[in-house]
mmCIF file of C-alpha atoms (C1' of nucleotides) in Angstrom:
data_model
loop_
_atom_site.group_PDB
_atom_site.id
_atom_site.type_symbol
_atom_site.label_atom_id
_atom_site.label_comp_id
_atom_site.label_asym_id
_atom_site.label_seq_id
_atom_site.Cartn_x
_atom_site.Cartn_y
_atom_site.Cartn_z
ATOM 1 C CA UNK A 9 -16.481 -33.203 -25.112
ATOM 2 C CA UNK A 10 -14.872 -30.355 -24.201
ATOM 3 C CA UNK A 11 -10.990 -29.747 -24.135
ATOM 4 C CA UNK A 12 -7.949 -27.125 -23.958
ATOM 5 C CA UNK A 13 -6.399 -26.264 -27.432
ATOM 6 C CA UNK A 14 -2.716 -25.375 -26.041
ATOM 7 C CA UNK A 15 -2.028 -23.424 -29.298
ATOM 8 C CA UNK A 16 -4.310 -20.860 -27.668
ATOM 9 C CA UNK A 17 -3.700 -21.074 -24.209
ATOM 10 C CA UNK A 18 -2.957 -18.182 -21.739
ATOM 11 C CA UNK A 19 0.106 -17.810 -19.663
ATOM 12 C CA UNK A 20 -0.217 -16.124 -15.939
ATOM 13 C CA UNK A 21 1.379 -12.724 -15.225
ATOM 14 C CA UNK A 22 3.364 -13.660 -12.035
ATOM 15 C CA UNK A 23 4.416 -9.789 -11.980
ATOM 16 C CA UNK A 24 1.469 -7.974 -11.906
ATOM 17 C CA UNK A 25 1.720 -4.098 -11.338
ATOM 18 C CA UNK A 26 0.757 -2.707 -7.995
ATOM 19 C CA UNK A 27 -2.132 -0.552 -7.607
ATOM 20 C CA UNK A 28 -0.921 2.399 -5.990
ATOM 21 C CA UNK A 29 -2.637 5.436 -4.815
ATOM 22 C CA UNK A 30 -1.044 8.193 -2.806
ATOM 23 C CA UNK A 31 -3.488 7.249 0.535
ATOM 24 C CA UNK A 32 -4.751 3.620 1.718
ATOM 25 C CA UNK A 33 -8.389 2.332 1.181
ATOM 26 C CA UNK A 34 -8.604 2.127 4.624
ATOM 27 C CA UNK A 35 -7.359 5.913 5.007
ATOM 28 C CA UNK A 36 -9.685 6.821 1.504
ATOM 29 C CA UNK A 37 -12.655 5.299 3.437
ATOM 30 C CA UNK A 38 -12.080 6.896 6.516
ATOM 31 C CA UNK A 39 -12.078 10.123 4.675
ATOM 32 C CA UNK A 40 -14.938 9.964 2.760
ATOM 33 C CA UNK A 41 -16.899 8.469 5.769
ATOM 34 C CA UNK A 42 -15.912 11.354 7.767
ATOM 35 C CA UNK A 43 -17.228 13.944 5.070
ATOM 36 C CA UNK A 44 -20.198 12.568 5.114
ATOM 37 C CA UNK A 45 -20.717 12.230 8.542
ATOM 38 C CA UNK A 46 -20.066 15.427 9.088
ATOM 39 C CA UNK A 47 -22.608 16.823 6.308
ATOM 40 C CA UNK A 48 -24.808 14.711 8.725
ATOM 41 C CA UNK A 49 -23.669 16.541 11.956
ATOM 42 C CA UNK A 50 -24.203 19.759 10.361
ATOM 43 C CA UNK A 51 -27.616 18.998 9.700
ATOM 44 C CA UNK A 52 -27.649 17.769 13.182
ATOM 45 C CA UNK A 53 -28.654 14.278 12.669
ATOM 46 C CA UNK A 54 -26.457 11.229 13.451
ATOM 47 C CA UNK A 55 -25.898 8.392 11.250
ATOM 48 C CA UNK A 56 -25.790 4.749 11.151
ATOM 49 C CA UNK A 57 -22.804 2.632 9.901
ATOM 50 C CA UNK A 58 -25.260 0.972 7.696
ATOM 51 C CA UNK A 59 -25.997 3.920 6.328
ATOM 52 C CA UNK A 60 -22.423 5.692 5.913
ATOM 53 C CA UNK A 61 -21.165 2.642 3.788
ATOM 54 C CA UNK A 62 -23.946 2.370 1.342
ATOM 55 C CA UNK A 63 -23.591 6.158 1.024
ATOM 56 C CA UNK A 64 -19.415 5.823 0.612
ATOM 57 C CA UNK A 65 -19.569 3.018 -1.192
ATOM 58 C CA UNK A 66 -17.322 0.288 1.231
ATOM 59 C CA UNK A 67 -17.673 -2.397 2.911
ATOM 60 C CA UNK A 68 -19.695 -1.815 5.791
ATOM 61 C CA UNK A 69 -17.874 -4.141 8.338
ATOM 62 C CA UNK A 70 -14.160 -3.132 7.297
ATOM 63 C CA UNK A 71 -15.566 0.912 7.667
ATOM 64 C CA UNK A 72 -16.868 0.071 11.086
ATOM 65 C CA UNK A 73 -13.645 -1.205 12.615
ATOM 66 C CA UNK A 74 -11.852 2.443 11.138
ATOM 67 C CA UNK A 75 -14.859 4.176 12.910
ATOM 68 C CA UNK A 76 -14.234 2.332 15.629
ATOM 69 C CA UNK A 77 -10.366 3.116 15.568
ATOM 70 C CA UNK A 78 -11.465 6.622 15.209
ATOM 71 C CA UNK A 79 -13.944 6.875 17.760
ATOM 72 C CA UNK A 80 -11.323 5.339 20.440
ATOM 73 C CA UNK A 81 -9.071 7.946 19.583
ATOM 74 C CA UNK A 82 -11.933 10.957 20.098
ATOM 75 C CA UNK A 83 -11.667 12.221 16.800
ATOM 76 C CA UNK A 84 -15.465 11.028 16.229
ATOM 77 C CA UNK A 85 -18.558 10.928 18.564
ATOM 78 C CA UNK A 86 -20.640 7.483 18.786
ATOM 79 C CA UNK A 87 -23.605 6.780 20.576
ATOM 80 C CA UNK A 88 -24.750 3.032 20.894
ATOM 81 C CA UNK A 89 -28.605 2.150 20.934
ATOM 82 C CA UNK A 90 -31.770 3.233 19.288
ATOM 83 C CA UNK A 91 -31.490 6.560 18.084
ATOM 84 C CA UNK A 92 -27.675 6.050 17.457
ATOM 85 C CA UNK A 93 -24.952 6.309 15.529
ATOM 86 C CA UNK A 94 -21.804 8.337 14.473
ATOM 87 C CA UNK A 95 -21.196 12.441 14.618
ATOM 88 C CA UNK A 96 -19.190 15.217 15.200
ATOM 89 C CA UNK A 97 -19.715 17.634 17.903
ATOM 90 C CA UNK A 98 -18.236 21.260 17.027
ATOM 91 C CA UNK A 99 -14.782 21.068 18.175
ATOM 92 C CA UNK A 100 -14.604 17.849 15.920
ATOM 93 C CA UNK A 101 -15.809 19.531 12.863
ATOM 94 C CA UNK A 102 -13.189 22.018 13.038
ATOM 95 C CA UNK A 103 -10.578 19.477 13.014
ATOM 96 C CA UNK A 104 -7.938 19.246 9.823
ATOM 97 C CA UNK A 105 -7.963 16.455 7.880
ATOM 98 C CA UNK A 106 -4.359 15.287 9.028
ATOM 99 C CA UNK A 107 -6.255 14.100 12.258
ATOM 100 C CA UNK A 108 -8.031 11.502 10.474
ATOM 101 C CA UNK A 109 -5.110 10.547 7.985
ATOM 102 C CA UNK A 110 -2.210 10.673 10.498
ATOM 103 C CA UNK A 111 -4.505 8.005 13.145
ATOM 104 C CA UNK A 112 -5.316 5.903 10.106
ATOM 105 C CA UNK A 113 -2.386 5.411 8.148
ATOM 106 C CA UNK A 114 0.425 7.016 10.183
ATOM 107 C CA UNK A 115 3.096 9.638 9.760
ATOM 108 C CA UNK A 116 4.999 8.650 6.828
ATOM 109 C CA UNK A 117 3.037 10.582 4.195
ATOM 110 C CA UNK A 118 4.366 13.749 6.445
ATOM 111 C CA UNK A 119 7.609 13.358 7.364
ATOM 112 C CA UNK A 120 8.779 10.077 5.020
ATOM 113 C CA UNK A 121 11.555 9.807 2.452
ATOM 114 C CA UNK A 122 10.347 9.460 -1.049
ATOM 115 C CA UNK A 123 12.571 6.547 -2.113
ATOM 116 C CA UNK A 124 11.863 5.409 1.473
ATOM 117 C CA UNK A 125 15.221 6.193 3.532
ATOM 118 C CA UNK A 126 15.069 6.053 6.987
ATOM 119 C CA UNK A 127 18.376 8.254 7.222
ATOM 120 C CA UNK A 128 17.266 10.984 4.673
ATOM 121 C CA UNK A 129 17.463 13.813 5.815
ATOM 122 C CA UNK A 130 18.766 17.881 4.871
ATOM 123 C CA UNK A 131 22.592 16.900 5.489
ATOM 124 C CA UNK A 132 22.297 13.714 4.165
ATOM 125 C CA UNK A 133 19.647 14.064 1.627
ATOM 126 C CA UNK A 134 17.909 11.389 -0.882
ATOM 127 C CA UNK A 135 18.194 12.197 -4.774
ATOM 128 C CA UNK A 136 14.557 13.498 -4.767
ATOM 129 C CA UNK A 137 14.618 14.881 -1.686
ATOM 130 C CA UNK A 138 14.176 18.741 -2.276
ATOM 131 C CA UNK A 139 11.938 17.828 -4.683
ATOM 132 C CA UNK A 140 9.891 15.678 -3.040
ATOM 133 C CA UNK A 141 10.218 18.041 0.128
ATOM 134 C CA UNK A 142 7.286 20.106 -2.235
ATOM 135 C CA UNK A 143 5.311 17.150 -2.540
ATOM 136 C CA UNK A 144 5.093 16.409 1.254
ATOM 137 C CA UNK A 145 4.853 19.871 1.693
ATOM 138 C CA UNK A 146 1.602 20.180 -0.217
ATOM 139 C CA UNK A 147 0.388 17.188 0.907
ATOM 140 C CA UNK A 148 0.947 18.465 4.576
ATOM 141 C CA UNK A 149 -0.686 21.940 3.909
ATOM 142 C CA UNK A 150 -4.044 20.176 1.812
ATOM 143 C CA UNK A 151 -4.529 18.160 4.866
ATOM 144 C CA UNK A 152 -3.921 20.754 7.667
ATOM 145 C CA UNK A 153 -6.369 23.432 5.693
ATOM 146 C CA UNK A 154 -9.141 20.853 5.357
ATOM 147 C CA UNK A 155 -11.063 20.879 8.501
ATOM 148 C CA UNK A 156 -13.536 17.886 8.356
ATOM 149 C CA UNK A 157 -16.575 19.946 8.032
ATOM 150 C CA UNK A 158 -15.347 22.364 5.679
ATOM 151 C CA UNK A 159 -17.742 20.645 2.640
ATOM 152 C CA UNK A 160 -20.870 20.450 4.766
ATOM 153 C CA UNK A 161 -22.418 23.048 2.605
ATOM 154 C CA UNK A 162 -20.953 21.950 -0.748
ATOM 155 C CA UNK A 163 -21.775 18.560 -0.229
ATOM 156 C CA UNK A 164 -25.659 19.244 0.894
ATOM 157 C CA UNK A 165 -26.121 21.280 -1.914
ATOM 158 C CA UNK A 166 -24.598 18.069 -3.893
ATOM 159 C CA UNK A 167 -21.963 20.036 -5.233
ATOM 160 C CA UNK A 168 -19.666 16.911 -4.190
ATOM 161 C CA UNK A 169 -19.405 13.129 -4.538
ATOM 162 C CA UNK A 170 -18.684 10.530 -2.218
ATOM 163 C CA UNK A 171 -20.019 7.819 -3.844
ATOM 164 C CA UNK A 172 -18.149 5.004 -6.241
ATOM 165 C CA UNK B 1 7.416 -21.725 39.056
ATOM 166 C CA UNK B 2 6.351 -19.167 36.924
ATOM 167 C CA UNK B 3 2.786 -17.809 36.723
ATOM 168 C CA UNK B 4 0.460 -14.731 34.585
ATOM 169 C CA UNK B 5 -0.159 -11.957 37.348
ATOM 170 C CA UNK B 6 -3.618 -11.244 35.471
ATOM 171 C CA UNK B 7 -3.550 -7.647 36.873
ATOM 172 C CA UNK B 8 -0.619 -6.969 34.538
ATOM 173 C CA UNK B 9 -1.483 -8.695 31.901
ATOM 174 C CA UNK B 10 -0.935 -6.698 28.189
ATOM 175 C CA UNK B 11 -3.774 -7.152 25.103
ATOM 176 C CA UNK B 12 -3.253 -7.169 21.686
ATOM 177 C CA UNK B 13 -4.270 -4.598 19.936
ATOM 178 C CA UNK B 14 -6.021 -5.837 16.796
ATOM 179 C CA UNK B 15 -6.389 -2.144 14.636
ATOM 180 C CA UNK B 16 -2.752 -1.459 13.996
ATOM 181 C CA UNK B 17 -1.475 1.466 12.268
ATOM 182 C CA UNK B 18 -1.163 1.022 8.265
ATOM 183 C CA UNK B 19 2.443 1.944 6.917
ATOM 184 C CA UNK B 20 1.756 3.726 3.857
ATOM 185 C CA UNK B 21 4.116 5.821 2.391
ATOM 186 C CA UNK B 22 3.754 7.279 -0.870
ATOM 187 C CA UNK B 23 4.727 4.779 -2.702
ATOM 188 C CA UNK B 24 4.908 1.022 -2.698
ATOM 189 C CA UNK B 25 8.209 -0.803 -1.373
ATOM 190 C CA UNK B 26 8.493 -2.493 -4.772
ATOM 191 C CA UNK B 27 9.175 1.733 -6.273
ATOM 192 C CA UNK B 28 11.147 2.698 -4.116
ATOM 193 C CA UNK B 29 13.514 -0.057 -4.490
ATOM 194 C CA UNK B 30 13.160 0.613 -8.218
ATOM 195 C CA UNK B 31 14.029 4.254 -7.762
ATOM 196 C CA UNK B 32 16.716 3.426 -5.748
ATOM 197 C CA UNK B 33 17.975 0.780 -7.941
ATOM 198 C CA UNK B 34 17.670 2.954 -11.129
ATOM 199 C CA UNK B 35 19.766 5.745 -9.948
ATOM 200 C CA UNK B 36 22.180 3.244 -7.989
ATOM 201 C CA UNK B 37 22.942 1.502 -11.819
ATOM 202 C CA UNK B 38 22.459 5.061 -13.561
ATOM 203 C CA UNK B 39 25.380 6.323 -11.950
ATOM 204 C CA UNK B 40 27.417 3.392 -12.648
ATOM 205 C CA UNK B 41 26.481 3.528 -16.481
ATOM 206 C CA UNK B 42 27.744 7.236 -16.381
ATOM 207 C CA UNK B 43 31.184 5.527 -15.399
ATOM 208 C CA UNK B 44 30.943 2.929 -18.233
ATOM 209 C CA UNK B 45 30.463 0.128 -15.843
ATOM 210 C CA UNK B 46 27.635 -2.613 -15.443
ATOM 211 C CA UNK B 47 26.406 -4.038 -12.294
ATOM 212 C CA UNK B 48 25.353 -6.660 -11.262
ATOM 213 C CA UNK B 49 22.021 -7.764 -8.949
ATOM 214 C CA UNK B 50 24.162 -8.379 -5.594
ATOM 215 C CA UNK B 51 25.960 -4.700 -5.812
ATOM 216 C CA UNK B 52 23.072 -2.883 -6.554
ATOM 217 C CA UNK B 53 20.665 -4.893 -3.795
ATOM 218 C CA UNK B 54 23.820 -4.110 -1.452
ATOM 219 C CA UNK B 55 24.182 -0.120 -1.917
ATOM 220 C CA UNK B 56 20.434 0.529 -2.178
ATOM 221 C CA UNK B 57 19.910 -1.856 0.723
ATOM 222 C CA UNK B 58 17.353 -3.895 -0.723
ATOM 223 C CA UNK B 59 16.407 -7.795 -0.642
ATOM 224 C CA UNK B 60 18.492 -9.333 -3.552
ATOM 225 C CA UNK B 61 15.846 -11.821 -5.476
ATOM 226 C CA UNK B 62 13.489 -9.230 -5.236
ATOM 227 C CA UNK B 63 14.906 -6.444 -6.550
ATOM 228 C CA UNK B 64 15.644 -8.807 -9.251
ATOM 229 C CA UNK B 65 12.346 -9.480 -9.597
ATOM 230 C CA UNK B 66 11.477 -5.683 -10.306
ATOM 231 C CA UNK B 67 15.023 -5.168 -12.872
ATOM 232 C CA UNK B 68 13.267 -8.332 -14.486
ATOM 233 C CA UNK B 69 10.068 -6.298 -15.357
ATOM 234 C CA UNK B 70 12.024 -2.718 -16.125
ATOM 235 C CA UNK B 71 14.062 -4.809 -18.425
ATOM 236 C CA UNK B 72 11.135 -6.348 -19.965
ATOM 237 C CA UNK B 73 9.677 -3.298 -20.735
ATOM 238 C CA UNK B 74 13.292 -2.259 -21.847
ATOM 239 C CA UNK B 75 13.679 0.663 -19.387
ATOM 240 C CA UNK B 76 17.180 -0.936 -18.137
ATOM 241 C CA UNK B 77 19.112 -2.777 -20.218
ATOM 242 C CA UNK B 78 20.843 -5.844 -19.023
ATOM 243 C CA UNK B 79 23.241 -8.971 -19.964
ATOM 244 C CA UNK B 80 23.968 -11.843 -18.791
ATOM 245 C CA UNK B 81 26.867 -14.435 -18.013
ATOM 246 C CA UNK B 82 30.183 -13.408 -17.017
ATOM 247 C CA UNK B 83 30.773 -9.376 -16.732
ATOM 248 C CA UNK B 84 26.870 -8.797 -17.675
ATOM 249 C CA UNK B 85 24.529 -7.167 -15.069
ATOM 250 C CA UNK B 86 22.563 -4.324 -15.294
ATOM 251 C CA UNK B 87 23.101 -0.775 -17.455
ATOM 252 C CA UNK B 88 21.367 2.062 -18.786
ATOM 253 C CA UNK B 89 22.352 3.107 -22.114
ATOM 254 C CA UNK B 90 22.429 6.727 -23.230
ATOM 255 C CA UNK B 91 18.399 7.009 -24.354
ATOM 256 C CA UNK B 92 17.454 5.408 -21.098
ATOM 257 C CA UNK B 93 19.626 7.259 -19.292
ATOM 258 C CA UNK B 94 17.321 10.266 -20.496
ATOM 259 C CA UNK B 95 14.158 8.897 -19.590
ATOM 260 C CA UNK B 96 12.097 10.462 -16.751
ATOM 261 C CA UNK B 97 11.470 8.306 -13.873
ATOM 262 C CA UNK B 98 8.098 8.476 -14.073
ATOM 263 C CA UNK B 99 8.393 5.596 -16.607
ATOM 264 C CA UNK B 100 9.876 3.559 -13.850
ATOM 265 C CA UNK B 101 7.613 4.038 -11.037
ATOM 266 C CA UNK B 102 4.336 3.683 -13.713
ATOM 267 C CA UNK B 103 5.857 -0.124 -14.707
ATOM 268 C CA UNK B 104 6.097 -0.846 -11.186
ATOM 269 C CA UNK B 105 3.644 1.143 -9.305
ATOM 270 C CA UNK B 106 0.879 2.350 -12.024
ATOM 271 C CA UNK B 107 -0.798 5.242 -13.329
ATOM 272 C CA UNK B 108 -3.361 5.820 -10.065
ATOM 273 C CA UNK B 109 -0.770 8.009 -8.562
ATOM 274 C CA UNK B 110 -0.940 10.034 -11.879
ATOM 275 C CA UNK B 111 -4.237 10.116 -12.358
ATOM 276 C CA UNK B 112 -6.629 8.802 -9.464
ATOM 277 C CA UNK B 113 -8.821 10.367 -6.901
ATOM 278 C CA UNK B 114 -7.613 11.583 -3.235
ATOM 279 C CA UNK B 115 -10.822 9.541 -1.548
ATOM 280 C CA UNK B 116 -10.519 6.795 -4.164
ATOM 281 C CA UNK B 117 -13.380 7.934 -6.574
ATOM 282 C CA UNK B 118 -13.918 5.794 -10.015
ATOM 283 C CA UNK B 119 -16.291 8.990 -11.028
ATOM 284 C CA UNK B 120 -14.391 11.757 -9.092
ATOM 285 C CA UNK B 121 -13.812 14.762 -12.118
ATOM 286 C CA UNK B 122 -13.758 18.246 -12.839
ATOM 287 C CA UNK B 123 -17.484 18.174 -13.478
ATOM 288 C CA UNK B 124 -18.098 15.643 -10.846
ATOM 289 C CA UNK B 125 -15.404 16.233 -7.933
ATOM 290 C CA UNK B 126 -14.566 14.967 -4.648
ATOM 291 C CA UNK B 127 -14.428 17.218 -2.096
ATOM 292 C CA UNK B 128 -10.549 17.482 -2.170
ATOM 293 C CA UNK B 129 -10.274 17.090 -6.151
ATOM 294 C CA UNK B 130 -9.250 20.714 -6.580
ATOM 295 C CA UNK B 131 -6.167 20.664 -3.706
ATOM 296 C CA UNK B 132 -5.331 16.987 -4.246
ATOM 297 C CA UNK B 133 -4.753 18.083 -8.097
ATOM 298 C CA UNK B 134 -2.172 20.166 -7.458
ATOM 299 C CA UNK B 135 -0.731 17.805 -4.983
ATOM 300 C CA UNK B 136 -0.869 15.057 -8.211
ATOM 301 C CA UNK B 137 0.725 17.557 -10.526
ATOM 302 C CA UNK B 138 3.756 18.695 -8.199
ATOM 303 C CA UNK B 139 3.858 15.002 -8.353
ATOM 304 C CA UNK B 140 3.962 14.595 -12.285
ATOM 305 C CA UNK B 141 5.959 17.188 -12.283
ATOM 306 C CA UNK B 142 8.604 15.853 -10.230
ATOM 307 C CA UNK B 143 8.893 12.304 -11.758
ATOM 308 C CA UNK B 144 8.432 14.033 -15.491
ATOM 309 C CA UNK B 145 11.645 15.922 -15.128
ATOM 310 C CA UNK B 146 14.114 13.505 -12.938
ATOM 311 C CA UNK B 147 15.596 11.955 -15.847
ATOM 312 C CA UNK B 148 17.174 8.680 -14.411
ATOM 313 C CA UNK B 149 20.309 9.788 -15.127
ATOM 314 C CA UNK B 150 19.839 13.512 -13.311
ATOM 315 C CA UNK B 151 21.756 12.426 -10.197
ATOM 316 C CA UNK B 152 24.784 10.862 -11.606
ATOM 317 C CA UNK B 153 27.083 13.564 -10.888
ATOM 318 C CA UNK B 154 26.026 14.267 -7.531
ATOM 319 C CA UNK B 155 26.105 10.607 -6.816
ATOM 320 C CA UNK B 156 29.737 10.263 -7.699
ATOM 321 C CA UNK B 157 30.596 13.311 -5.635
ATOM 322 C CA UNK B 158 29.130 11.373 -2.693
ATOM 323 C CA UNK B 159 26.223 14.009 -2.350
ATOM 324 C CA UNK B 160 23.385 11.846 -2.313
ATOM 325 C CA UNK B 161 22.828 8.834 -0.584
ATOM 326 C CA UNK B 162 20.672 5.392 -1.653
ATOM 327 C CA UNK B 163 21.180 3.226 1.633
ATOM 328 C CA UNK B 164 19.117 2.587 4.822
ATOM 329 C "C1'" DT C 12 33.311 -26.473 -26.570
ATOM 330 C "C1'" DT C 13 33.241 -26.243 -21.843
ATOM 331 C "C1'" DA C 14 32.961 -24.354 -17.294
ATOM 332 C "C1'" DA C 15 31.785 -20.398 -14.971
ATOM 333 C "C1'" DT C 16 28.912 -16.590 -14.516
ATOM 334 C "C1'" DA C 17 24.834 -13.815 -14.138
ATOM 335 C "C1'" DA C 18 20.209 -12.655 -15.442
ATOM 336 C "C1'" DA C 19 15.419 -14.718 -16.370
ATOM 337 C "C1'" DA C 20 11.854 -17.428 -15.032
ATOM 338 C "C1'" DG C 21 9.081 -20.272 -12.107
ATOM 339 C "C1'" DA C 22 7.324 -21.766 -7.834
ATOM 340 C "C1'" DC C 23 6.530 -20.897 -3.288
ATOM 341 C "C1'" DA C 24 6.317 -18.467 1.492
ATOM 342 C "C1'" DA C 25 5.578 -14.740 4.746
ATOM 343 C "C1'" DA C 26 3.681 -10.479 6.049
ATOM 344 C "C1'" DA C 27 0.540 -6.764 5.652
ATOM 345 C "C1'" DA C 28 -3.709 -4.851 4.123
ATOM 346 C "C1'" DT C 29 -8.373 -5.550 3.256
ATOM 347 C "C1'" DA C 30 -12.677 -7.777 4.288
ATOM 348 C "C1'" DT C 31 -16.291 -10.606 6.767
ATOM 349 C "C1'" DC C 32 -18.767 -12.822 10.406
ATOM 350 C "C1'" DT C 33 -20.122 -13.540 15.292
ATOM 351 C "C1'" DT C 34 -20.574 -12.162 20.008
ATOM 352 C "C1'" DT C 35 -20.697 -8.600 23.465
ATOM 353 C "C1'" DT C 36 -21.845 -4.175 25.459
ATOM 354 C "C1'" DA C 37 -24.269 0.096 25.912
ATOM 355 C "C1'" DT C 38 -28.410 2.799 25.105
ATOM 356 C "C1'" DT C 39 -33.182 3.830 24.639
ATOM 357 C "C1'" DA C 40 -37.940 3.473 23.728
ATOM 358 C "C1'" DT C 41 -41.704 0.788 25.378
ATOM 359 C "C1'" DA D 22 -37.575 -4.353 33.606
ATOM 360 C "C1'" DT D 23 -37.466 -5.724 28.796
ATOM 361 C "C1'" DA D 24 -36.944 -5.961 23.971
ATOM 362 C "C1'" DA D 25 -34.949 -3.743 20.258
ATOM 363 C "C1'" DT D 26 -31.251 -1.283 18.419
ATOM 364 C "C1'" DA D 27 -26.666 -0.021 17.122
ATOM 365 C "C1'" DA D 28 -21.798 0.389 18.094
ATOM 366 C "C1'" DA D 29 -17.633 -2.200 20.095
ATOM 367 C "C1'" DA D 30 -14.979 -6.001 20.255
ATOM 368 C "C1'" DG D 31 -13.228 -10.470 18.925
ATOM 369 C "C1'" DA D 32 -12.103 -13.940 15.749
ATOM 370 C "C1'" DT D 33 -11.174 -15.377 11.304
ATOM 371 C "C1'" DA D 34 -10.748 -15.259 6.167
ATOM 372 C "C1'" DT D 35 -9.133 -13.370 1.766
ATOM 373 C "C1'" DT D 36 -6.237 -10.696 -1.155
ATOM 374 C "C1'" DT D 37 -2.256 -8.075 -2.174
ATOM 375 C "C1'" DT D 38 2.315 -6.977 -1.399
ATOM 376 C "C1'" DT D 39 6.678 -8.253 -0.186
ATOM 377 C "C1'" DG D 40 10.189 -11.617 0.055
ATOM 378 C "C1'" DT D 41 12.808 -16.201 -0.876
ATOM 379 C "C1'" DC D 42 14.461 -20.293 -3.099
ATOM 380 C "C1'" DT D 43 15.326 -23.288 -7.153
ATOM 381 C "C1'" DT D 44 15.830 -24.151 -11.987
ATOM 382 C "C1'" DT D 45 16.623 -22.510 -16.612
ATOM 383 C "C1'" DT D 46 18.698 -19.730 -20.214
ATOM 384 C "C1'" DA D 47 22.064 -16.771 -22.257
ATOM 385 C "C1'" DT D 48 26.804 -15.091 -22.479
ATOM 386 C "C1'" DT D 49 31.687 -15.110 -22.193
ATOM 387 C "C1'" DA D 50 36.272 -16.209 -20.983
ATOM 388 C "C1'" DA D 51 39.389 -19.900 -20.956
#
DNA sequence: TTAATAAAAGACAAAAATATCTTTTATTAT
DNA sequence: ATAATAAAAGATATTTTTGTCTTTTATTAA
């Protein structure tokens, strides 16, 4: 005998806020897969993407088609077969971050208008625009000074997260 | 008689790029919006949902959608029937923006992790935490002190732009 | 007090991002 | 050579974001 009692009923948000952060979760995987990979590689061992998910915390399937993205493009080393898995070689570890970020979700966190005009520009600028010229600026220097194996150390001595 | 030369033929690449910008369509149109109507306030006027979609270059119902929820939350004021629309009066016109883009967009861009950490802190950071801080607070800083109204001036003067 | 106007609300649709599952290909240890 | 392993590729499903259309409600000018 159970029923509704419409005095107490709840009423569905049709406008429900967006979750926003300033990179994708496809772009927040790839990164943290990439440190940790490359903690890996500096301990000279290659990983599994079994492995690498559990360890990032995502979804192992949706992080092996970004791997897979990345290792079409070079910026990672894959080896199929026993013994396999994902790594950097040298060159790759000195890569900036805005390798990974720029294959994965594109160019517009460099070079985009922050109220999203196409024809923003200097001469024809955007209300924010100087102001939002810092943002991208810092953005653009954060991920061009972050090579992807420039944790290795602080992350083996677990001086940094990936996880959750 | 036409025919597939199977030499030639194109794939489809399934792993396309992701768009992101920094923030969501749905804030920038806010942003846009909000300065588009601020302006107009400034000049005693009220506008209404087919001007503002027009000069910001937005789709109509939904930017309405988004004025609904800002004037829900009373961060625009509005009226309807004849000569009603949209206006900001003088408190709102005083407001920072940030209030708009956290209605709309949230607080992660104010407060989450680069990678996407739940547990990313000072005491337990993610290997960017320390750079992608200061990248956040340029951020807060920007939206914190661009009152809505900031532009007006430069708006009438034909300085800025808010289309395409 | 009525017709016209314009926003609010509700329902729905399309596109993009995120996620999963299955099959194929390459590698290696046996 | 063969079986086992692990990434690559393909196909499909789900969720979120973005976008549209219709109906309702409030306001105002006539």
């Amino acid at each position: 005998m159970s029923f509704i009692n419409p005095a107490i009923t709840f009423v569905l948000i049709t406008f429900t806020n967006n979750y926003m952060a300033i990179f994708s979760k496809t772009c927040e995987y790839a990164m943290r897969a990439v440190f940790y990979v490359a903690q890996k590689s500096h301990e000279g061992q290659k990983v599994g993407i079994k492995e690498i998910a559990e360890q990032i915390n995502s979804p192992e399937a949706f992080l092996a088609k970004i791997l897979q993205k990345l290792s079409r493009e070079r910026l990672i080393q894959s080896v199929k077969g026993p013994n396999g898995g994902f790594y950097f070689d040298a060159v790759s570890l000195n890569r900036p971050l805005a390798d990974i970020v720029s294959a994965v979700d594109g160019n517009e966190i460099f070079t985009g208008c922050g109220l999203g005009l196409t024809y923003c520009s200097e001469s024809n600028p955007c209300p924010l625009h100087d102001e939002f010229k810092k943002v991208r600026n810092q953005i653009t220097h954060m991920l061009n000074h972050t090579t992807i194996g420039k944790f290795n150390l602080g992350l083996i001595k677990g001086k940094f997260t990936l996880n959750k």
